[in-house]
PDB file of C-alpha atoms in Angstrom:
ATOM      1  CA  MET A   1     -84.948 200.026 108.270  1.00 53.00           C
ATOM      2  CA  ASP A   2     -81.482 200.909 109.164  1.00 66.00           C
ATOM      3  CA  ASN A   3     -79.926 201.621 105.623  1.00 83.00           C
ATOM      4  CA  PHE A   4     -82.136 204.804 105.449  1.00 94.00           C
ATOM      5  CA  VAL A   5     -81.282 208.552 106.640  1.00 97.00           C
ATOM      6  CA  ILE A   6     -84.369 209.663 105.458  1.00 97.00           C
ATOM      7  CA  VAL A   7     -88.315 207.993 105.590  1.00 97.00           C
ATOM      8  CA  ALA A   8     -91.340 210.652 105.239  1.00 97.00           C
ATOM      9  CA  GLN A   9     -94.609 208.279 105.442  1.00 97.00           C
ATOM     10  CA  ALA A  10     -97.979 209.644 104.486  1.00 97.00           C
ATOM     11  CA  LEU A  11     -96.100 213.387 104.422  1.00 97.00           C
ATOM     12  CA  THR A  12     -98.756 216.601 104.550  1.00 97.00           C
ATOM     13  CA  LYS A  13     -98.335 220.265 104.058  1.00 97.00           C
ATOM     14  CA  ASN A  14    -101.101 222.429 104.663  1.00 96.00           C
ATOM     15  CA  VAL A  15    -101.220 226.485 104.811  1.00 92.00           C
ATOM     16  CA  GLN A  16    -104.094 229.335 105.606  1.00 90.00           C
ATOM     17  CA  ALA A  17    -104.865 230.348 102.094  1.00 87.00           C
ATOM     18  CA  PRO A  18    -105.456 234.324 102.067  1.00 89.00           C
ATOM     19  CA  ASP A  19    -109.058 234.012 102.084  1.00 90.00           C
ATOM     20  CA  GLY A  20    -109.249 231.431 105.174  1.00 88.00           C
ATOM     21  CA  ARG A  21    -109.363 227.636 103.192  1.00 91.00           C
ATOM     22  CA  SER A  22    -106.344 225.177 103.798  1.00 91.00           C
ATOM     23  CA  LEU A  23    -104.249 224.982 100.996  1.00 91.00           C
ATOM     24  CA  SER A  24    -102.619 221.484 100.381  1.00 93.00           C
ATOM     25  CA  ILE A  25     -98.909 221.862  99.035  1.00 93.00           C
ATOM     26  CA  LEU A  26     -98.434 217.752 100.246  1.00 96.00           C
ATOM     27  CA  ARG A  27    -100.337 215.241 100.142  1.00 95.00           C
ATOM     28  CA  GLY A  28     -99.683 212.031 101.537  1.00 94.00           C
ATOM     29  CA  ILE A  29     -95.839 212.254 100.662  1.00 96.00           C
ATOM     30  CA  ASP A  30     -93.926 208.559 100.905  1.00 96.00           C
ATOM     31  CA  LEU A  31     -90.001 208.806 100.518  1.00 96.00           C
ATOM     32  CA  HIS A  32     -87.264 206.093 101.685  1.00 96.00           C
ATOM     33  CA  VAL A  33     -84.139 207.227 100.531  1.00 97.00           C
ATOM     34  CA  ASN A  34     -81.088 205.169 101.208  1.00 96.00           C
ATOM     35  CA  ARG A  35     -77.085 205.576 103.092  1.00 95.00           C
ATOM     36  CA  GLY A  36     -75.370 206.850  99.774  1.00 94.00           C
ATOM     37  CA  GLU A  37     -78.450 207.020  97.059  1.00 95.00           C
ATOM     38  CA  ALA A  38     -78.677 210.770  95.090  1.00 95.00           C
ATOM     39  CA  VAL A  39     -82.178 211.344  94.677  1.00 97.00           C
ATOM     40  CA  ALA A  40     -84.007 213.510  91.893  1.00 96.00           C
ATOM     41  CA  ILE A  41     -87.098 215.137  92.858  1.00 96.00           C
ATOM     42  CA  LEU A  42     -88.538 216.850  89.933  1.00 94.00           C
ATOM     43  CA  GLY A  43     -91.586 219.480  89.089  1.00 91.00           C
ATOM     44  CA  PRO A  44     -92.693 222.152  87.375  1.00 89.00           C
ATOM     45  CA  SER A  45     -92.497 225.527  90.168  1.00 86.00           C
ATOM     46  CA  GLY A  46     -95.297 225.623  92.412  1.00 87.00           C
ATOM     47  CA  SER A  47     -95.077 221.826  92.734  1.00 91.00           C
ATOM     48  CA  GLY A  48     -94.055 222.253  96.110  1.00 93.00           C
ATOM     49  CA  LYS A  49     -90.428 220.928  95.545  1.00 94.00           C
ATOM     50  CA  SER A  50     -89.008 222.857  97.660  1.00 93.00           C
ATOM     51  CA  THR A  51     -91.484 222.976 101.007  1.00 95.00           C
ATOM     52  CA  LEU A  52     -90.410 218.668 100.617  1.00 97.00           C
ATOM     53  CA  LEU A  53     -86.972 219.390 101.263  1.00 96.00           C
ATOM     54  CA  GLY A  54     -87.369 222.219 103.709  1.00 95.00           C
ATOM     55  CA  ILE A  55     -89.333 219.393 105.566  1.00 97.00           C
ATOM     56  CA  LEU A  56     -87.480 216.652 104.604  1.00 97.00           C
ATOM     57  CA  ALA A  57     -84.225 218.276 106.454  1.00 96.00           C
ATOM     58  CA  GLY A  58     -85.970 219.743 109.595  1.00 96.00           C
ATOM     59  CA  LEU A  59     -86.218 223.422 108.330  1.00 94.00           C
ATOM     60  CA  ASP A  60     -89.567 223.159 107.778  1.00 95.00           C
ATOM     61  CA  ASN A  61     -93.080 222.475 108.954  1.00 95.00           C
ATOM     62  CA  PHE A  62     -95.713 219.870 108.102  1.00 97.00           C
ATOM     63  CA  SER A  63     -99.038 218.944 109.102  1.00 96.00           C
ATOM     64  CA  GLY A  64     -99.319 215.625 109.227  1.00 96.00           C
ATOM     65  CA  GLY A  65     -97.873 211.657 108.999  1.00 97.00           C
ATOM     66  CA  LYS A  66     -94.110 211.646 109.950  1.00 97.00           C
ATOM     67  CA  VAL A  67     -90.484 212.040 108.385  1.00 98.00           C
ATOM     68  CA  THR A  68     -87.349 210.760 109.918  1.00 97.00           C
ATOM     69  CA  LEU A  69     -83.959 212.468 109.261  1.00 97.00           C
ATOM     70  CA  LEU A  70     -80.839 210.262 110.594  1.00 96.00           C
ATOM     71  CA  GLY A  71     -83.082 207.943 112.821  1.00 95.00           C
ATOM     72  CA  LYS A  72     -84.408 211.243 113.974  1.00 96.00           C
ATOM     73  CA  ASN A  73     -88.504 211.483 114.337  1.00 97.00           C
ATOM     74  CA  LEU A  74     -88.321 215.289 112.910  1.00 97.00           C
ATOM     75  CA  GLY A  75     -92.083 215.666 114.939  1.00 95.00           C
ATOM     76  CA  SER A  76     -90.405 214.574 118.471  1.00 96.00           C
ATOM     77  CA  LEU A  77     -87.591 217.207 118.064  1.00 96.00           C
ATOM     78  CA  ASP A  78     -87.774 221.112 118.631  1.00 96.00           C
ATOM     79  CA  GLU A  79     -85.817 223.172 116.166  1.00 95.00           C
ATOM     80  CA  ASP A  80     -83.245 223.464 118.656  1.00 96.00           C
ATOM     81  CA  GLN A  81     -82.891 219.739 119.195  1.00 97.00           C
ATOM     82  CA  LYS A  82     -83.344 219.517 114.894  1.00 96.00           C
ATOM     83  CA  SER A  83     -79.903 222.349 114.921  1.00 93.00           C
ATOM     84  CA  VAL A  84     -78.358 219.580 116.545  1.00 92.00           C
ATOM     85  CA  LEU A  85     -79.235 217.408 114.532  1.00 95.00           C
ATOM     86  CA  ARG A  86     -78.236 218.854 110.903  1.00 93.00           C
ATOM     87  CA  LEU A  87     -74.420 220.332 112.747  1.00 86.00           C
ATOM     88  CA  GLY A  88     -72.158 218.514 110.705  1.00 85.00           C
ATOM     89  CA  ARG A  89     -74.261 216.071 109.554  1.00 91.00           C
ATOM     90  CA  VAL A  90     -76.372 217.963 107.064  1.00 94.00           C
ATOM     91  CA  GLY A  91     -75.039 220.606 104.074  1.00 92.00           C
ATOM     92  CA  PHE A  92     -76.997 222.979 102.139  1.00 92.00           C
ATOM     93  CA  ILE A  93     -76.237 223.935  98.281  1.00 91.00           C
ATOM     94  CA  PHE A  94     -78.704 226.678  97.993  1.00 86.00           C
ATOM     95  CA  GLN A  95     -79.807 228.054  94.217  1.00 83.00           C
ATOM     96  CA  SER A  96     -79.101 231.669  95.571  1.00 86.00           C
ATOM     97  CA  PHE A  97     -75.532 230.575  96.783  1.00 88.00           C
ATOM     98  CA  GLN A  98     -76.674 232.254 100.213  1.00 90.00           C
ATOM     99  CA  LEU A  99     -72.850 232.993 100.361  1.00 94.00           C
ATOM    100  CA  MET A 100     -71.680 235.699 103.781  1.00 95.00           C
ATOM    101  CA  PRO A 101     -70.800 238.722 101.614  1.00 95.00           C
ATOM    102  CA  GLY A 102     -68.185 240.409 104.151  1.00 95.00           C
ATOM    103  CA  MET A 103     -66.313 237.082 103.560  1.00 97.00           C
ATOM    104  CA  SER A 104     -63.807 235.279 101.300  1.00 97.00           C
ATOM    105  CA  ALA A 105     -64.178 232.130  99.537  1.00 97.00           C
ATOM    106  CA  LEU A 106     -62.187 230.473 101.942  1.00 97.00           C
ATOM    107  CA  GLU A 107     -63.204 232.605 105.337  1.00 97.00           C
ATOM    108  CA  ASN A 108     -66.993 231.155 103.348  1.00 96.00           C
ATOM    109  CA  VAL A 109     -65.894 227.490 103.334  1.00 96.00           C
ATOM    110  CA  ASN A 110     -63.748 227.676 106.334  1.00 95.00           C
ATOM    111  CA  LEU A 111     -67.368 229.025 108.655  1.00 92.00           C
ATOM    112  CA  PRO A 112     -69.041 225.688 109.482  1.00 89.00           C
ATOM    113  CA  ILE A 113     -65.481 223.980 109.800  1.00 90.00           C
ATOM    114  CA  LYS A 114     -65.092 226.114 112.476  1.00 88.00           C
ATOM    115  CA  LEU A 115     -68.410 226.028 114.054  1.00 84.00           C
ATOM    116  CA  ALA A 116     -67.797 222.072 114.396  1.00 82.00           C
ATOM    117  CA  GLY A 117     -64.797 222.231 116.267  1.00 83.00           C
ATOM    118  CA  GLU A 118     -62.827 220.555 112.968  1.00 84.00           C
ATOM    119  CA  LYS A 119     -58.814 220.907 113.797  1.00 84.00           C
ATOM    120  CA  ASN A 120     -56.344 222.527 110.826  1.00 89.00           C
ATOM    121  CA  ALA A 121     -60.183 224.017 109.984  1.00 90.00           C
ATOM    122  CA  ILE A 122     -58.071 226.260 107.101  1.00 93.00           C
ATOM    123  CA  GLN A 123     -56.572 223.344 105.745  1.00 94.00           C
ATOM    124  CA  LYS A 124     -59.684 221.748 104.896  1.00 93.00           C
ATOM    125  CA  ALA A 125     -61.049 224.623 103.871  1.00 95.00           C
ATOM    126  CA  LYS A 126     -57.870 225.395 101.113  1.00 95.00           C
ATOM    127  CA  LYS A 127     -57.843 221.218  99.783  1.00 93.00           C
ATOM    128  CA  ILE A 128     -62.002 221.343  99.170  1.00 92.00           C
ATOM    129  CA  LEU A 129     -61.900 224.639  97.527  1.00 94.00           C
ATOM    130  CA  LEU A 130     -58.558 222.938  96.090  1.00 93.00           C
ATOM    131  CA  ASP A 131     -60.575 219.779  95.016  1.00 88.00           C
ATOM    132  CA  VAL A 132     -63.491 222.320  92.426  1.00 90.00           C
ATOM    133  CA  GLY A 133     -61.124 223.678  91.292  1.00 89.00           C
ATOM    134  CA  LEU A 134     -60.861 227.624  93.124  1.00 93.00           C
ATOM    135  CA  GLU A 135     -57.186 227.465  94.423  1.00 93.00           C
ATOM    136  CA  SER A 136     -56.655 231.579  92.198  1.00 95.00           C
ATOM    137  CA  ARG A 137     -59.552 232.747  93.997  1.00 96.00           C
ATOM    138  CA  MET A 138     -60.189 231.650  97.639  1.00 97.00           C
ATOM    139  CA  ASP A 139     -59.311 235.168  98.878  1.00 97.00           C
ATOM    140  CA  HIS A 140     -61.763 236.736  96.360  1.00 97.00           C
ATOM    141  CA  LEU A 141     -65.294 237.723  98.374  1.00 97.00           C
ATOM    142  CA  PRO A 142     -68.721 236.291  96.854  1.00 96.00           C
ATOM    143  CA  GLN A 143     -69.752 240.278  93.972  1.00 96.00           C
ATOM    144  CA  GLN A 144     -65.945 239.187  92.854  1.00 97.00           C
ATOM    145  CA  LEU A 145     -66.548 235.985  92.001  1.00 96.00           C
ATOM    146  CA  SER A 146     -68.859 234.329  88.605  1.00 93.00           C
ATOM    147  CA  GLY A 147     -72.071 233.076  89.285  1.00 91.00           C
ATOM    148  CA  GLY A 148     -70.556 229.239  88.799  1.00 91.00           C
ATOM    149  CA  GLU A 149     -68.275 230.102  90.969  1.00 94.00           C
ATOM    150  CA  GLN A 150     -69.896 231.465  93.542  1.00 94.00           C
ATOM    151  CA  GLN A 151     -72.080 227.878  93.217  1.00 91.00           C
ATOM    152  CA  ARG A 152     -68.575 225.907  93.336  1.00 92.00           C
ATOM    153  CA  VAL A 153     -67.818 227.621  96.438  1.00 95.00           C
ATOM    154  CA  ALA A 154     -71.026 226.982  98.083  1.00 94.00           C
ATOM    155  CA  ILE A 155     -70.964 223.512  97.150  1.00 92.00           C
ATOM    156  CA  ALA A 156     -67.642 223.440  99.305  1.00 93.00           C
ATOM    157  CA  ARG A 157     -68.897 225.365 102.541  1.00 93.00           C
ATOM    158  CA  ALA A 158     -71.374 222.186 102.348  1.00 92.00           C
ATOM    159  CA  PHE A 159     -68.912 219.595 101.546  1.00 90.00           C
ATOM    160  CA  ALA A 160     -66.475 221.053 104.229  1.00 89.00           C
ATOM    161  CA  CYS A 161     -67.859 219.293 107.422  1.00 87.00           C
ATOM    162  CA  THR A 162     -68.409 215.795 104.984  1.00 87.00           C
ATOM    163  CA  PRO A 163     -71.904 215.342 106.278  1.00 91.00           C
ATOM    164  CA  LYS A 164     -74.233 212.405 105.616  1.00 93.00           C
ATOM    165  CA  ILE A 165     -76.748 214.180 103.798  1.00 96.00           C
ATOM    166  CA  LEU A 166     -76.396 216.861 101.027  1.00 95.00           C
ATOM    167  CA  PHE A 167     -79.729 218.992 100.021  1.00 96.00           C
ATOM    168  CA  ALA A 168     -79.345 221.241  96.834  1.00 94.00           C
ATOM    169  CA  ASP A 169     -82.586 222.923  95.578  1.00 93.00           C
ATOM    170  CA  GLU A 170     -82.738 223.991  92.252  1.00 90.00           C
ATOM    171  CA  PRO A 171     -78.758 224.616  92.438  1.00 89.00           C
ATOM    172  CA  THR A 172     -78.226 224.720  88.704  1.00 86.00           C
ATOM    173  CA  GLY A 173     -80.866 227.789  88.464  1.00 84.00           C
ATOM    174  CA  ASN A 174     -78.710 230.780  87.982  1.00 83.00           C
ATOM    175  CA  LEU A 175     -76.356 229.189  86.518  1.00 84.00           C
ATOM    176  CA  ASP A 176     -75.731 228.948  82.245  1.00 86.00           C
ATOM    177  CA  LYS A 177     -75.725 225.585  80.645  1.00 86.00           C
ATOM    178  CA  LYS A 178     -71.791 225.440  80.770  1.00 86.00           C
ATOM    179  CA  ASN A 179     -71.283 226.320  84.343  1.00 85.00           C
ATOM    180  CA  ALA A 180     -74.565 223.511  84.705  1.00 86.00           C
ATOM    181  CA  GLU A 181     -73.037 220.520  83.117  1.00 86.00           C
ATOM    182  CA  ILE A 182     -70.006 221.742  85.348  1.00 87.00           C
ATOM    183  CA  LEU A 183     -71.708 221.888  88.980  1.00 86.00           C
ATOM    184  CA  VAL A 184     -73.653 218.348  87.653  1.00 88.00           C
ATOM    185  CA  GLU A 185     -70.141 216.960  87.019  1.00 89.00           C
ATOM    186  CA  LEU A 186     -69.064 217.669  90.924  1.00 89.00           C
ATOM    187  CA  LEU A 187     -72.011 217.067  92.238  1.00 90.00           C
ATOM    188  CA  ASP A 188     -71.769 213.521  90.321  1.00 90.00           C
ATOM    189  CA  GLU A 189     -68.318 213.290  91.585  1.00 89.00           C
ATOM    190  CA  ILE A 190     -68.750 213.498  95.605  1.00 90.00           C
ATOM    191  CA  ASN A 191     -72.101 210.428  94.873  1.00 90.00           C
ATOM    192  CA  ILE A 192     -69.576 208.535  93.650  1.00 89.00           C
ATOM    193  CA  ASP A 193     -66.482 208.411  95.638  1.00 89.00           C
ATOM    194  CA  PHE A 194     -67.603 209.775  99.009  1.00 88.00           C
ATOM    195  CA  LYS A 195     -70.662 207.800  98.260  1.00 89.00           C
ATOM    196  CA  GLN A 196     -72.793 210.910  99.632  1.00 91.00           C
ATOM    197  CA  THR A 197     -76.086 211.047  99.930  1.00 96.00           C
ATOM    198  CA  ILE A 198     -77.536 213.891  97.834  1.00 96.00           C
ATOM    199  CA  ILE A 199     -82.094 214.870  97.458  1.00 96.00           C
ATOM    200  CA  ILE A 200     -81.454 217.311  94.408  1.00 95.00           C
ATOM    201  CA  THR A 201     -84.940 219.248  93.485  1.00 94.00           C
ATOM    202  CA  THR A 202     -84.541 220.608  89.500  1.00 91.00           C
ATOM    203  CA  HIS A 203     -87.204 221.359  87.005  1.00 87.00           C
ATOM    204  CA  ASN A 204     -84.702 220.381  84.558  1.00 84.00           C
ATOM    205  CA  PRO A 205     -85.242 216.321  83.493  1.00 84.00           C
ATOM    206  CA  GLN A 206     -81.173 216.351  82.270  1.00 82.00           C
ATOM    207  CA  ILE A 207     -80.389 217.608  85.850  1.00 85.00           C
ATOM    208  CA  ALA A 208     -81.799 214.881  87.453  1.00 89.00           C
ATOM    209  CA  GLU A 209     -80.221 212.329  85.791  1.00 88.00           C
ATOM    210  CA  ILE A 210     -77.597 212.602  88.770  1.00 87.00           C
ATOM    211  CA  GLY A 211     -80.365 210.618  90.534  1.00 88.00           C
ATOM    212  CA  HIS A 212     -80.451 206.830  91.177  1.00 91.00           C
ATOM    213  CA  SER A 213     -83.926 207.651  91.571  1.00 94.00           C
ATOM    214  CA  LYS A 214     -86.220 210.377  90.712  1.00 95.00           C
ATOM    215  CA  TYR A 215     -89.733 211.393  91.676  1.00 95.00           C
ATOM    216  CA  GLU A 216     -92.330 213.980  90.335  1.00 93.00           C
ATOM    217  CA  LEU A 217     -94.213 215.822  92.488  1.00 91.00           C
ATOM    218  CA  GLU A 218     -97.277 217.421  90.605  1.00 83.00           C
TER     219      GLU A 218
END
């Protein structure tokens, strides 16, 4: 079990429907993710991909079963303890980018490095933006960047502290085909070069090719 960074056993997620009935979002999910593995979770809209990702990352609660993240049983942790567990160890890439609108690209990437208390934060942030091809856009605000550039800033920010796990929720959903291909290549390089564990949700089988393992929710 030491090589697994995520383990889900008999995981279930139920919510209450407006009419009072219990609605099953996830039922009987078993998943083991190895250190350095790239995992793709496929499924149509509404199949529970984002919910599953949120649970595995400790951002959402579950109804039954067990989830272990980086050796910690999430069911036994409160929200503050989950935040401490994620800090510097877990990175997130969202479909909607979630960049701070009043901060430049450099400031967005620098923020998590600074919060983690690392030295030479600005220099590290510049290096990461250089690696994703945005050396000439560091001082631009998010609204001054294209969708593909914003997503690359989001990847740089997520990877800023070299986390043990990167979670990517439909990261190509708001991108055109060309920028989606660039993004997938970048994630693939991160996985190979840094042996980075990546869990990505998508409804696109081509995007899922990044995964060593593929799982489909129905």
